[in-house]
Amino acid sequence: MRGRVIKSTGSWYIVQVEEKVISARLKGKFKQDELKLTNPIAVGDWVELEREANQETAVISEILPRENYVIRKSTRKQHFSHIIASNLDQAILVITMKNPRTSLGFIDRFLVSTESFRIPAILVVNKMDQLEGEEEEEWLQDIHEIYEPLGYPVLEVSALKEAGLKEKFLPLIQGKSSLISGHSGVGKSTLLNALVPEAKQSTKEISGFSAKGVHTTTFAELFAIPEGGDLIDTPGIKEFGILDVEDNELSHYFPEMRKFLGQCKYNNCTHINEPGCVVLKKLEEGFIHPYRYQSYVNILHEEDSHR
């Protein structure tokens, strides 16, 4: 049988096989292309299954090749990585002005990860009903001015008031497999429940056989959108540590720098203080936003993402 993993609860996986949902476990260990992973199977993976003797459960015998995935450094195991989701058409980052405030550094780290696998990204500003004051207006204006020229759509919504969801957000996700991510508290669950009313019910139904003995941690889960497509909901992320990238490769994942690559005096230019650097020249001329350049420098020097 062939199916797609729609939920991971640690040692058990929930797999959608046509119209059925099956609880499955892993058969042995899987080599992951030299990657040290905390999760050998991710939500979104396509897998081959074999029914077990009891016919109620199955064993995953093969993980089919992934088209792409979003990955970050593990927060628990040093030198290990965690695949957030795989086989995506796009990634959605839900951000908020306050409670919590999403930093530009966090946004940029997320975008570097999606760029590295050529996954289109959308920024969704939630809690627009709470917008107040000049400082918050400036923050919102910065988000639009920095990211929209780079090709990242910025949508303003209020999941709580269901404002902007059906007319703006839904058309962008219909018929696509979308990852939805962000800090804890940005309103991802409210957003999901507004678009997929049965999401709460699905969570309860799936927590039967497979969740026995499992910690109460929130795991990634795939939900079908009634209008077509699916949303992969993920646990709230406190920080986003990207995988090691060579110094001279990082600029490839910044679209505003990418267009000038190959024009610097030195082929291995890191765009920090090298003479004849075109990226630094374009920064001075205003073609590259100072906030984005600072994010580039911070990632290059592996600075903390909570700035």
PDB file of C-alpha atoms in Angstrom:
ATOM      1  CA  MET A   1       0.000   0.000   0.000  1.00  0.00           C
ATOM      2  CA  ARG A   2       1.028   3.581  -0.626  1.00  0.00           C
ATOM      3  CA  GLY A   3      -0.044   6.436   1.624  1.00  0.00           C
ATOM      4  CA  ARG A   4       0.856   9.876   2.951  1.00  0.00           C
ATOM      5  CA  VAL A   5       1.816  10.516   6.575  1.00  0.00           C
ATOM      6  CA  ILE A   6      -0.692  12.951   8.073  1.00  0.00           C
ATOM      7  CA  LYS A   7       0.452  12.837  11.699  1.00  0.00           C
ATOM      8  CA  SER A   8       3.477  11.751  13.708  1.00  0.00           C
ATOM      9  CA  THR A   9       3.142  10.942  17.392  1.00  0.00           C
ATOM     10  CA  GLY A  10       6.669   9.719  18.021  1.00  0.00           C
ATOM     11  CA  SER A  11       6.846   5.977  17.485  1.00  0.00           C
ATOM     12  CA  TRP A  12       3.492   5.728  15.659  1.00  0.00           C
ATOM     13  CA  TYR A  13       2.379   7.430  12.470  1.00  0.00           C
ATOM     14  CA  ILE A  14      -1.087   8.096  11.070  1.00  0.00           C
ATOM     15  CA  VAL A  15      -1.132   7.413   7.323  1.00  0.00           C
ATOM     16  CA  GLN A  16      -3.839   8.363   4.830  1.00  0.00           C
ATOM     17  CA  VAL A  17      -4.333   5.528   2.340  1.00  0.00           C
ATOM     18  CA  GLU A  18      -6.961   6.635  -0.175  1.00  0.00           C
ATOM     19  CA  GLU A  19     -10.128   7.078   1.947  1.00  0.00           C
ATOM     20  CA  LYS A  20      -8.795   5.204   4.981  1.00  0.00           C
ATOM     21  CA  VAL A  21      -6.611   6.268   7.907  1.00  0.00           C
ATOM     22  CA  ILE A  22      -4.159   3.656   9.236  1.00  0.00           C
ATOM     23  CA  SER A  23      -1.887   3.579  12.298  1.00  0.00           C
ATOM     24  CA  ALA A  24       1.622   2.467  11.310  1.00  0.00           C
ATOM     25  CA  ARG A  25       5.034   2.008  12.850  1.00  0.00           C
ATOM     26  CA  LEU A  26       8.505   2.047  11.407  1.00  0.00           C
ATOM     27  CA  LYS A  27      10.199  -1.137  10.230  1.00  0.00           C
ATOM     28  CA  GLY A  28      13.845  -1.010  11.336  1.00  0.00           C
ATOM     29  CA  LYS A  29      16.068   2.028  10.807  1.00  0.00           C
ATOM     30  CA  PHE A  30      16.175   4.170   7.700  1.00  0.00           C
ATOM     31  CA  LYS A  31      19.256   5.823   6.326  1.00  0.00           C
ATOM     32  CA  GLN A  32      18.522   9.492   5.647  1.00  0.00           C
ATOM     33  CA  ASP A  33      21.148  10.605   3.130  1.00  0.00           C
ATOM     34  CA  GLU A  34      23.749  11.218   5.843  1.00  0.00           C
ATOM     35  CA  LEU A  35      21.371  13.547   7.718  1.00  0.00           C
ATOM     36  CA  LYS A  36      21.232  13.095  11.485  1.00  0.00           C
ATOM     37  CA  LEU A  37      17.519  13.412  12.147  1.00  0.00           C
ATOM     38  CA  THR A  38      15.414  13.363  15.294  1.00  0.00           C
ATOM     39  CA  ASN A  39      12.476  12.225  13.124  1.00  0.00           C
ATOM     40  CA  PRO A  40      13.116   9.651  10.370  1.00  0.00           C
ATOM     41  CA  ILE A  41       9.596  10.212   9.002  1.00  0.00           C
ATOM     42  CA  ALA A  42       7.925  13.592   8.624  1.00  0.00           C
ATOM     43  CA  VAL A  43       4.343  14.676   8.057  1.00  0.00           C
ATOM     44  CA  GLY A  44       3.855  14.956   4.297  1.00  0.00           C
ATOM     45  CA  ASP A  45       6.041  11.937   3.511  1.00  0.00           C
ATOM     46  CA  TRP A  46       4.774   9.358   1.036  1.00  0.00           C
ATOM     47  CA  VAL A  47       5.435   5.826   2.306  1.00  0.00           C
ATOM     48  CA  GLU A  48       4.966   2.170   1.377  1.00  0.00           C
ATOM     49  CA  LEU A  49       3.025   0.101   3.930  1.00  0.00           C
ATOM     50  CA  GLU A  50       2.516  -3.568   4.762  1.00  0.00           C
ATOM     51  CA  ARG A  51      -0.465  -4.728   6.825  1.00  0.00           C
ATOM     52  CA  GLU A  52       0.387  -6.428  10.122  1.00  0.00           C
ATOM     53  CA  ALA A  53      -1.167  -9.732  11.184  1.00  0.00           C
ATOM     54  CA  ASN A  54      -3.909  -8.034  13.184  1.00  0.00           C
ATOM     55  CA  GLN A  55      -4.968  -6.121  10.029  1.00  0.00           C
ATOM     56  CA  GLU A  56      -5.623  -3.027  12.184  1.00  0.00           C
ATOM     57  CA  THR A  57      -2.117  -1.592  11.928  1.00  0.00           C
ATOM     58  CA  ALA A  58       0.665  -1.523   9.365  1.00  0.00           C
ATOM     59  CA  VAL A  59       4.439  -1.370   9.081  1.00  0.00           C
ATOM     60  CA  ILE A  60       6.189   1.327   7.049  1.00  0.00           C
ATOM     61  CA  SER A  61       8.626  -0.524   4.803  1.00  0.00           C
ATOM     62  CA  GLU A  62       9.844   2.363   2.642  1.00  0.00           C
ATOM     63  CA  ILE A  63       9.948   6.167   2.637  1.00  0.00           C
ATOM     64  CA  LEU A  64       9.508   7.386  -0.924  1.00  0.00           C
ATOM     65  CA  PRO A  65      11.865  10.137  -2.182  1.00  0.00           C
ATOM     66  CA  ARG A  66      10.917  13.614  -0.961  1.00  0.00           C
ATOM     67  CA  GLU A  67      10.373  16.429  -3.454  1.00  0.00           C
ATOM     68  CA  ASN A  68      11.414  18.921  -0.776  1.00  0.00           C
ATOM     69  CA  TYR A  69      11.197  19.598   2.948  1.00  0.00           C
ATOM     70  CA  VAL A  70      11.584  22.323   5.539  1.00  0.00           C
ATOM     71  CA  ILE A  71      14.230  21.463   8.096  1.00  0.00           C
ATOM     72  CA  ARG A  72      15.733  23.135  11.159  1.00  0.00           C
ATOM     73  CA  LYS A  73      18.347  22.353  13.768  1.00  0.00           C
ATOM     74  CA  SER A  74      17.074  20.230  16.629  1.00  0.00           C
ATOM     75  CA  THR A  75      16.562  22.191  19.853  1.00  0.00           C
ATOM     76  CA  ARG A  76      17.181  19.067  21.925  1.00  0.00           C
ATOM     77  CA  LYS A  77      19.994  17.167  20.209  1.00  0.00           C
ATOM     78  CA  GLN A  78      23.202  18.895  19.177  1.00  0.00           C
ATOM     79  CA  HIS A  79      24.288  18.235  15.564  1.00  0.00           C
ATOM     80  CA  PHE A  80      20.848  16.761  14.803  1.00  0.00           C
ATOM     81  CA  SER A  81      18.124  18.177  12.577  1.00  0.00           C
ATOM     82  CA  HIS A  82      14.345  17.989  12.560  1.00  0.00           C
ATOM     83  CA  ILE A  83      12.240  17.834   9.390  1.00  0.00           C
ATOM     84  CA  ILE A  84       9.171  19.988   9.989  1.00  0.00           C
ATOM     85  CA  ALA A  85       7.226  18.783   6.915  1.00  0.00           C
ATOM     86  CA  SER A  86       7.842  17.445   3.411  1.00  0.00           C
ATOM     87  CA  ASN A  87       6.485  17.428  -0.152  1.00  0.00           C
ATOM     88  CA  LEU A  88       5.220  21.002   0.012  1.00  0.00           C
ATOM     89  CA  ASP A  89       3.885  23.403  -2.600  1.00  0.00           C
ATOM     90  CA  GLN A  90       4.424  26.396  -0.323  1.00  0.00           C
ATOM     91  CA  ALA A  91       5.194  27.466   3.241  1.00  0.00           C
ATOM     92  CA  ILE A  92       3.177  29.952   5.281  1.00  0.00           C
ATOM     93  CA  LEU A  93       4.693  31.813   8.204  1.00  0.00           C
ATOM     94  CA  VAL A  94       2.152  33.335  10.582  1.00  0.00           C
ATOM     95  CA  ILE A  95       3.595  36.424  12.266  1.00  0.00           C
ATOM     96  CA  THR A  96       2.249  38.891  14.829  1.00  0.00           C
ATOM     97  CA  MET A  97       3.067  42.404  15.962  1.00  0.00           C
ATOM     98  CA  LYS A  98       2.705  41.534  19.661  1.00  0.00           C
ATOM     99  CA  ASN A  99       1.780  38.724  22.041  1.00  0.00           C
ATOM    100  CA  PRO A 100       4.213  37.469  20.733  1.00  0.00           C
ATOM    101  CA  ARG A 101       6.123  39.877  18.505  1.00  0.00           C
ATOM    102  CA  THR A 102       7.791  38.105  15.576  1.00  0.00           C
ATOM    103  CA  SER A 103      11.344  39.314  14.999  1.00  0.00           C
ATOM    104  CA  LEU A 104      12.682  40.026  11.525  1.00  0.00           C
ATOM    105  CA  GLY A 105      15.578  37.694  12.307  1.00  0.00           C
ATOM    106  CA  PHE A 106      13.151  34.798  12.849  1.00  0.00           C
ATOM    107  CA  ILE A 107      11.314  35.594   9.608  1.00  0.00           C
ATOM    108  CA  ASP A 108      14.567  35.718   7.644  1.00  0.00           C
ATOM    109  CA  ARG A 109      15.835  32.419   9.024  1.00  0.00           C
ATOM    110  CA  PHE A 110      12.571  30.756   8.037  1.00  0.00           C
ATOM    111  CA  LEU A 111      12.789  32.246   4.533  1.00  0.00           C
ATOM    112  CA  VAL A 112      16.404  31.108   4.104  1.00  0.00           C
ATOM    113  CA  SER A 113      15.263  27.562   4.866  1.00  0.00           C
ATOM    114  CA  THR A 114      12.396  27.692   2.347  1.00  0.00           C
ATOM    115  CA  GLU A 115      14.609  29.347  -0.288  1.00  0.00           C
ATOM    116  CA  SER A 116      17.205  26.594   0.080  1.00  0.00           C
ATOM    117  CA  PHE A 117      14.623  24.097  -1.195  1.00  0.00           C
ATOM    118  CA  ARG A 118      12.900  26.531  -3.588  1.00  0.00           C
ATOM    119  CA  ILE A 119       9.644  26.426  -1.635  1.00  0.00           C
ATOM    120  CA  PRO A 120       7.541  29.569  -2.190  1.00  0.00           C
ATOM    121  CA  ALA A 121       6.710  31.376   1.062  1.00  0.00           C
ATOM    122  CA  ILE A 122       3.845  33.584   2.218  1.00  0.00           C
ATOM    123  CA  LEU A 123       3.808  35.855   5.284  1.00  0.00           C
ATOM    124  CA  VAL A 124       0.476  36.097   7.068  1.00  0.00           C
ATOM    125  CA  VAL A 125       0.168  38.921   9.606  1.00  0.00           C
ATOM    126  CA  ASN A 126      -2.419  37.761  12.137  1.00  0.00           C
ATOM    127  CA  LYS A 127      -4.182  39.641  14.977  1.00  0.00           C
ATOM    128  CA  MET A 128      -4.837  42.689  12.827  1.00  0.00           C
ATOM    129  CA  ASP A 129      -7.746  43.440  15.164  1.00  0.00           C
ATOM    130  CA  GLN A 130      -5.147  44.229  17.856  1.00  0.00           C
ATOM    131  CA  LEU A 131      -3.170  46.715  15.772  1.00  0.00           C
ATOM    132  CA  GLU A 132      -2.770  50.000  17.622  1.00  0.00           C
ATOM    133  CA  GLY A 133      -0.257  52.800  17.943  1.00  0.00           C
ATOM    134  CA  GLU A 134       2.322  54.349  15.660  1.00  0.00           C
ATOM    135  CA  GLU A 135       5.049  51.805  16.496  1.00  0.00           C
ATOM    136  CA  GLU A 136       2.910  48.873  15.418  1.00  0.00           C
ATOM    137  CA  GLU A 137       1.842  50.684  12.242  1.00  0.00           C
ATOM    138  CA  GLU A 138       5.530  51.208  11.415  1.00  0.00           C
ATOM    139  CA  TRP A 139       6.301  47.526  12.073  1.00  0.00           C
ATOM    140  CA  LEU A 140       3.515  46.502   9.677  1.00  0.00           C
ATOM    141  CA  GLN A 141       4.728  48.963   7.064  1.00  0.00           C
ATOM    142  CA  ASP A 142       8.262  47.568   7.392  1.00  0.00           C
ATOM    143  CA  ILE A 143       6.970  44.031   6.781  1.00  0.00           C
ATOM    144  CA  HIS A 144       5.278  45.123   3.549  1.00  0.00           C
ATOM    145  CA  GLU A 145       8.188  47.264   2.351  1.00  0.00           C
ATOM    146  CA  ILE A 146      10.867  44.655   3.089  1.00  0.00           C
ATOM    147  CA  TYR A 147       9.258  41.424   1.895  1.00  0.00           C
ATOM    148  CA  GLU A 148       6.756  42.160  -0.877  1.00  0.00           C
ATOM    149  CA  PRO A 149       9.410  43.501  -3.315  1.00  0.00           C
ATOM    150  CA  LEU A 150      11.295  40.213  -2.786  1.00  0.00           C
ATOM    151  CA  GLY A 151       8.318  38.178  -4.007  1.00  0.00           C
ATOM    152  CA  TYR A 152       6.916  37.169  -0.611  1.00  0.00           C
ATOM    153  CA  PRO A 153       3.173  37.991  -0.442  1.00  0.00           C
ATOM    154  CA  VAL A 154       2.121  39.664   2.842  1.00  0.00           C
ATOM    155  CA  LEU A 155      -1.488  39.094   3.924  1.00  0.00           C
ATOM    156  CA  GLU A 156      -3.224  40.869   6.782  1.00  0.00           C
ATOM    157  CA  VAL A 157      -5.842  38.788   8.624  1.00  0.00           C
ATOM    158  CA  SER A 158      -7.622  38.365  11.920  1.00  0.00           C
ATOM    159  CA  ALA A 159      -8.211  34.671  12.561  1.00  0.00           C
ATOM    160  CA  LEU A 160     -10.254  35.493  15.663  1.00  0.00           C
ATOM    161  CA  LYS A 161     -12.609  37.769  13.707  1.00  0.00           C
ATOM    162  CA  GLU A 162     -12.270  35.589  10.574  1.00  0.00           C
ATOM    163  CA  ALA A 163     -11.357  38.732   8.646  1.00  0.00           C
ATOM    164  CA  GLY A 164      -9.394  38.298   5.432  1.00  0.00           C
ATOM    165  CA  LEU A 165      -9.476  34.483   5.536  1.00  0.00           C
ATOM    166  CA  LYS A 166     -12.031  33.509   2.891  1.00  0.00           C
ATOM    167  CA  GLU A 167     -11.406  36.402   0.486  1.00  0.00           C
ATOM    168  CA  LYS A 168      -7.576  36.704   0.772  1.00  0.00           C
ATOM    169  CA  PHE A 169      -6.043  33.621   2.351  1.00  0.00           C
ATOM    170  CA  LEU A 170      -8.170  30.733   1.064  1.00  0.00           C
ATOM    171  CA  PRO A 171      -7.537  31.433  -2.661  1.00  0.00           C
ATOM    172  CA  LEU A 172      -3.778  31.163  -2.032  1.00  0.00           C
ATOM    173  CA  ILE A 173      -3.961  27.727  -0.413  1.00  0.00           C
ATOM    174  CA  GLN A 174      -6.675  25.973  -2.440  1.00  0.00           C
ATOM    175  CA  GLY A 175      -5.411  22.909  -4.265  1.00  0.00           C
ATOM    176  CA  LYS A 176      -1.959  23.128  -2.667  1.00  0.00           C
ATOM    177  CA  SER A 177      -0.073  21.390   0.125  1.00  0.00           C
ATOM    178  CA  SER A 178       0.943  24.171   2.520  1.00  0.00           C
ATOM    179  CA  LEU A 179       3.040  24.178   5.665  1.00  0.00           C
ATOM    180  CA  ILE A 180       1.779  26.629   8.290  1.00  0.00           C
ATOM    181  CA  SER A 181       4.305  27.629  10.921  1.00  0.00           C
ATOM    182  CA  GLY A 182       5.157  30.330  13.447  1.00  0.00           C
ATOM    183  CA  HIS A 183       5.774  31.080  17.122  1.00  0.00           C
ATOM    184  CA  SER A 184       3.463  29.660  19.786  1.00  0.00           C
ATOM    185  CA  GLY A 185       0.629  32.096  20.362  1.00  0.00           C
ATOM    186  CA  VAL A 186       0.465  33.668  16.886  1.00  0.00           C
ATOM    187  CA  GLY A 187      -2.960  32.102  16.296  1.00  0.00           C
ATOM    188  CA  LYS A 188      -2.199  29.192  13.974  1.00  0.00           C
ATOM    189  CA  SER A 189      -4.805  26.948  15.609  1.00  0.00           C
ATOM    190  CA  THR A 190      -7.489  29.643  15.402  1.00  0.00           C
ATOM    191  CA  LEU A 191      -6.604  30.175  11.756  1.00  0.00           C
ATOM    192  CA  LEU A 192      -6.711  26.455  11.030  1.00  0.00           C
ATOM    193  CA  ASN A 193     -10.044  25.907  12.787  1.00  0.00           C
ATOM    194  CA  ALA A 194     -11.597  28.803  10.861  1.00  0.00           C
ATOM    195  CA  LEU A 195     -10.543  27.243   7.520  1.00  0.00           C
ATOM    196  CA  VAL A 196     -10.982  23.586   8.470  1.00  0.00           C
ATOM    197  CA  PRO A 197     -13.912  23.407  10.946  1.00  0.00           C
ATOM    198  CA  GLU A 198     -13.460  19.664  11.475  1.00  0.00           C
ATOM    199  CA  ALA A 199      -9.805  20.100  12.542  1.00  0.00           C
ATOM    200  CA  LYS A 200     -10.685  19.879  16.249  1.00  0.00           C
ATOM    201  CA  GLN A 201     -12.808  16.812  15.674  1.00  0.00           C
ATOM    202  CA  SER A 202     -10.085  15.169  13.568  1.00  0.00           C
ATOM    203  CA  THR A 203      -7.594  15.687  16.364  1.00  0.00           C
ATOM    204  CA  LYS A 204      -9.868  13.880  18.788  1.00  0.00           C
ATOM    205  CA  GLU A 205     -10.575  11.009  16.398  1.00  0.00           C
ATOM    206  CA  ILE A 206      -6.908  10.364  15.634  1.00  0.00           C
ATOM    207  CA  SER A 207      -5.867  10.252  19.275  1.00  0.00           C
ATOM    208  CA  GLY A 208      -7.127   6.694  19.788  1.00  0.00           C
ATOM    209  CA  PHE A 209      -4.951   3.636  19.131  1.00  0.00           C
ATOM    210  CA  SER A 210      -1.786   5.374  17.978  1.00  0.00           C
ATOM    211  CA  ALA A 211      -1.470   7.872  20.839  1.00  0.00           C
ATOM    212  CA  LYS A 212      -1.345   5.319  23.679  1.00  0.00           C
ATOM    213  CA  GLY A 213       1.631   5.987  25.914  1.00  0.00           C
ATOM    214  CA  VAL A 214       2.633   9.051  23.926  1.00  0.00           C
ATOM    215  CA  HIS A 215       3.653  12.295  25.635  1.00  0.00           C
ATOM    216  CA  THR A 216       1.200  15.184  25.413  1.00  0.00           C
ATOM    217  CA  THR A 217       3.544  17.074  23.073  1.00  0.00           C
ATOM    218  CA  THR A 218       1.834  18.718  20.115  1.00  0.00           C
ATOM    219  CA  PHE A 219       2.920  17.080  16.856  1.00  0.00           C
ATOM    220  CA  ALA A 220       2.703  18.221  13.260  1.00  0.00           C
ATOM    221  CA  GLU A 221      -0.505  17.194  11.528  1.00  0.00           C
ATOM    222  CA  LEU A 222      -1.959  17.400   8.017  1.00  0.00           C
ATOM    223  CA  PHE A 223      -5.545  18.579   7.537  1.00  0.00           C
ATOM    224  CA  ALA A 224      -7.511  18.417   4.272  1.00  0.00           C
ATOM    225  CA  ILE A 225      -9.071  21.731   3.212  1.00  0.00           C
ATOM    226  CA  PRO A 226     -12.759  21.307   2.214  1.00  0.00           C
ATOM    227  CA  GLU A 227     -12.170  23.481  -0.871  1.00  0.00           C
ATOM    228  CA  GLY A 228      -9.203  21.311  -1.935  1.00  0.00           C
ATOM    229  CA  GLY A 229      -5.565  21.028  -0.851  1.00  0.00           C
ATOM    230  CA  ASP A 230      -4.206  20.589   2.669  1.00  0.00           C
ATOM    231  CA  LEU A 231      -2.598  22.484   5.528  1.00  0.00           C
ATOM    232  CA  ILE A 232       0.196  20.981   7.612  1.00  0.00           C
ATOM    233  CA  ASP A 233      -0.061  22.466  11.094  1.00  0.00           C
ATOM    234  CA  THR A 234       3.144  22.465  13.146  1.00  0.00           C
ATOM    235  CA  PRO A 235       3.996  22.973  16.815  1.00  0.00           C
ATOM    236  CA  GLY A 236       4.929  26.536  17.749  1.00  0.00           C
ATOM    237  CA  ILE A 237       8.613  27.247  17.136  1.00  0.00           C
ATOM    238  CA  LYS A 238      10.572  29.337  19.630  1.00  0.00           C
ATOM    239  CA  GLU A 239      13.604  29.747  17.410  1.00  0.00           C
ATOM    240  CA  PHE A 240      14.581  28.670  13.924  1.00  0.00           C
ATOM    241  CA  GLY A 241      18.137  27.357  13.659  1.00  0.00           C
ATOM    242  CA  ILE A 242      18.988  26.776  10.009  1.00  0.00           C
ATOM    243  CA  LEU A 243      21.344  24.048   8.898  1.00  0.00           C
ATOM    244  CA  ASP A 244      24.972  24.791   8.262  1.00  0.00           C
ATOM    245  CA  VAL A 245      25.397  26.679   5.011  1.00  0.00           C
ATOM    246  CA  GLU A 246      28.741  27.484   3.442  1.00  0.00           C
ATOM    247  CA  ASP A 247      29.658  31.154   3.897  1.00  0.00           C
ATOM    248  CA  ASN A 248      29.773  31.791   0.162  1.00  0.00           C
ATOM    249  CA  GLU A 249      26.401  30.034  -0.381  1.00  0.00           C
ATOM    250  CA  LEU A 250      24.206  31.884   2.118  1.00  0.00           C
ATOM    251  CA  SER A 251      23.693  34.893  -0.158  1.00  0.00           C
ATOM    252  CA  HIS A 252      22.078  32.573  -2.745  1.00  0.00           C
ATOM    253  CA  TYR A 253      19.098  32.284  -0.380  1.00  0.00           C
ATOM    254  CA  PHE A 254      18.573  36.054  -0.199  1.00  0.00           C
ATOM    255  CA  PRO A 255      16.762  36.964  -3.461  1.00  0.00           C
ATOM    256  CA  GLU A 256      17.871  40.594  -3.336  1.00  0.00           C
ATOM    257  CA  MET A 257      21.538  39.473  -3.186  1.00  0.00           C
ATOM    258  CA  ARG A 258      21.174  36.581  -5.597  1.00  0.00           C
ATOM    259  CA  LYS A 259      20.655  38.868  -8.597  1.00  0.00           C
ATOM    260  CA  PHE A 260      24.090  40.453  -8.039  1.00  0.00           C
ATOM    261  CA  LEU A 261      26.074  37.272  -7.401  1.00  0.00           C
ATOM    262  CA  GLY A 262      28.972  36.638  -9.742  1.00  0.00           C
ATOM    263  CA  GLN A 263      29.618  40.360 -10.113  1.00  0.00           C
ATOM    264  CA  CYS A 264      31.933  40.704  -7.091  1.00  0.00           C
ATOM    265  CA  LYS A 265      35.684  40.950  -7.539  1.00  0.00           C
ATOM    266  CA  TYR A 266      36.263  37.654  -5.703  1.00  0.00           C
ATOM    267  CA  ASN A 267      34.393  34.429  -6.473  1.00  0.00           C
ATOM    268  CA  ASN A 268      34.293  33.420  -2.782  1.00  0.00           C
ATOM    269  CA  CYS A 269      33.111  36.842  -1.598  1.00  0.00           C
ATOM    270  CA  THR A 270      31.172  36.720   1.691  1.00  0.00           C
ATOM    271  CA  HIS A 271      29.917  40.313   1.234  1.00  0.00           C
ATOM    272  CA  ILE A 272      31.240  41.505   4.579  1.00  0.00           C
ATOM    273  CA  ASN A 273      34.309  43.677   3.940  1.00  0.00           C
ATOM    274  CA  GLU A 274      35.887  42.415   0.722  1.00  0.00           C
ATOM    275  CA  PRO A 275      37.057  45.028  -1.790  1.00  0.00           C
ATOM    276  CA  GLY A 276      35.087  45.135  -5.031  1.00  0.00           C
ATOM    277  CA  CYS A 277      31.963  43.643  -3.434  1.00  0.00           C
ATOM    278  CA  VAL A 278      28.895  44.496  -5.526  1.00  0.00           C
ATOM    279  CA  VAL A 279      26.474  43.412  -2.768  1.00  0.00           C
ATOM    280  CA  LEU A 280      27.953  45.992  -0.367  1.00  0.00           C
ATOM    281  CA  LYS A 281      27.744  48.596  -3.112  1.00  0.00           C
ATOM    282  CA  LYS A 282      24.059  47.782  -3.726  1.00  0.00           C
ATOM    283  CA  LEU A 283      23.446  47.957   0.024  1.00  0.00           C
ATOM    284  CA  GLU A 284      24.822  51.508   0.077  1.00  0.00           C
ATOM    285  CA  GLU A 285      22.718  52.409  -2.976  1.00  0.00           C
ATOM    286  CA  GLY A 286      19.525  51.207  -1.250  1.00  0.00           C
ATOM    287  CA  PHE A 287      18.836  48.117  -3.374  1.00  0.00           C
ATOM    288  CA  ILE A 288      19.232  45.847  -0.314  1.00  0.00           C
ATOM    289  CA  HIS A 289      17.339  46.624   2.893  1.00  0.00           C
ATOM    290  CA  PRO A 290      19.634  47.207   5.916  1.00  0.00           C
ATOM    291  CA  TYR A 291      17.477  44.913   8.123  1.00  0.00           C
ATOM    292  CA  ARG A 292      17.845  42.062   5.647  1.00  0.00           C
ATOM    293  CA  TYR A 293      21.567  42.606   5.343  1.00  0.00           C
ATOM    294  CA  GLN A 294      21.882  42.547   9.145  1.00  0.00           C
ATOM    295  CA  SER A 295      19.987  39.233   9.195  1.00  0.00           C
ATOM    296  CA  TYR A 296      22.424  37.905   6.592  1.00  0.00           C
ATOM    297  CA  VAL A 297      25.395  38.911   8.782  1.00  0.00           C
ATOM    298  CA  ASN A 298      23.785  37.411  11.912  1.00  0.00           C
ATOM    299  CA  ILE A 299      23.099  34.098  10.195  1.00  0.00           C
ATOM    300  CA  LEU A 300      26.595  34.088   8.733  1.00  0.00           C
ATOM    301  CA  HIS A 301      28.021  34.536  12.234  1.00  0.00           C
ATOM    302  CA  GLU A 302      25.398  32.225  13.755  1.00  0.00           C
ATOM    303  CA  GLU A 303      24.027  34.921  16.010  1.00  0.00           C
ATOM    304  CA  ASP A 304      20.970  34.289  18.150  1.00  0.00           C
ATOM    305  CA  SER A 305      17.707  34.545  16.185  1.00  0.00           C
ATOM    306  CA  HIS A 306      15.899  36.377  19.022  1.00  0.00           C
ATOM    307  CA  ARG A 307      16.937  39.883  18.058  1.00  0.00           C
TER     308      ARG A 307
END
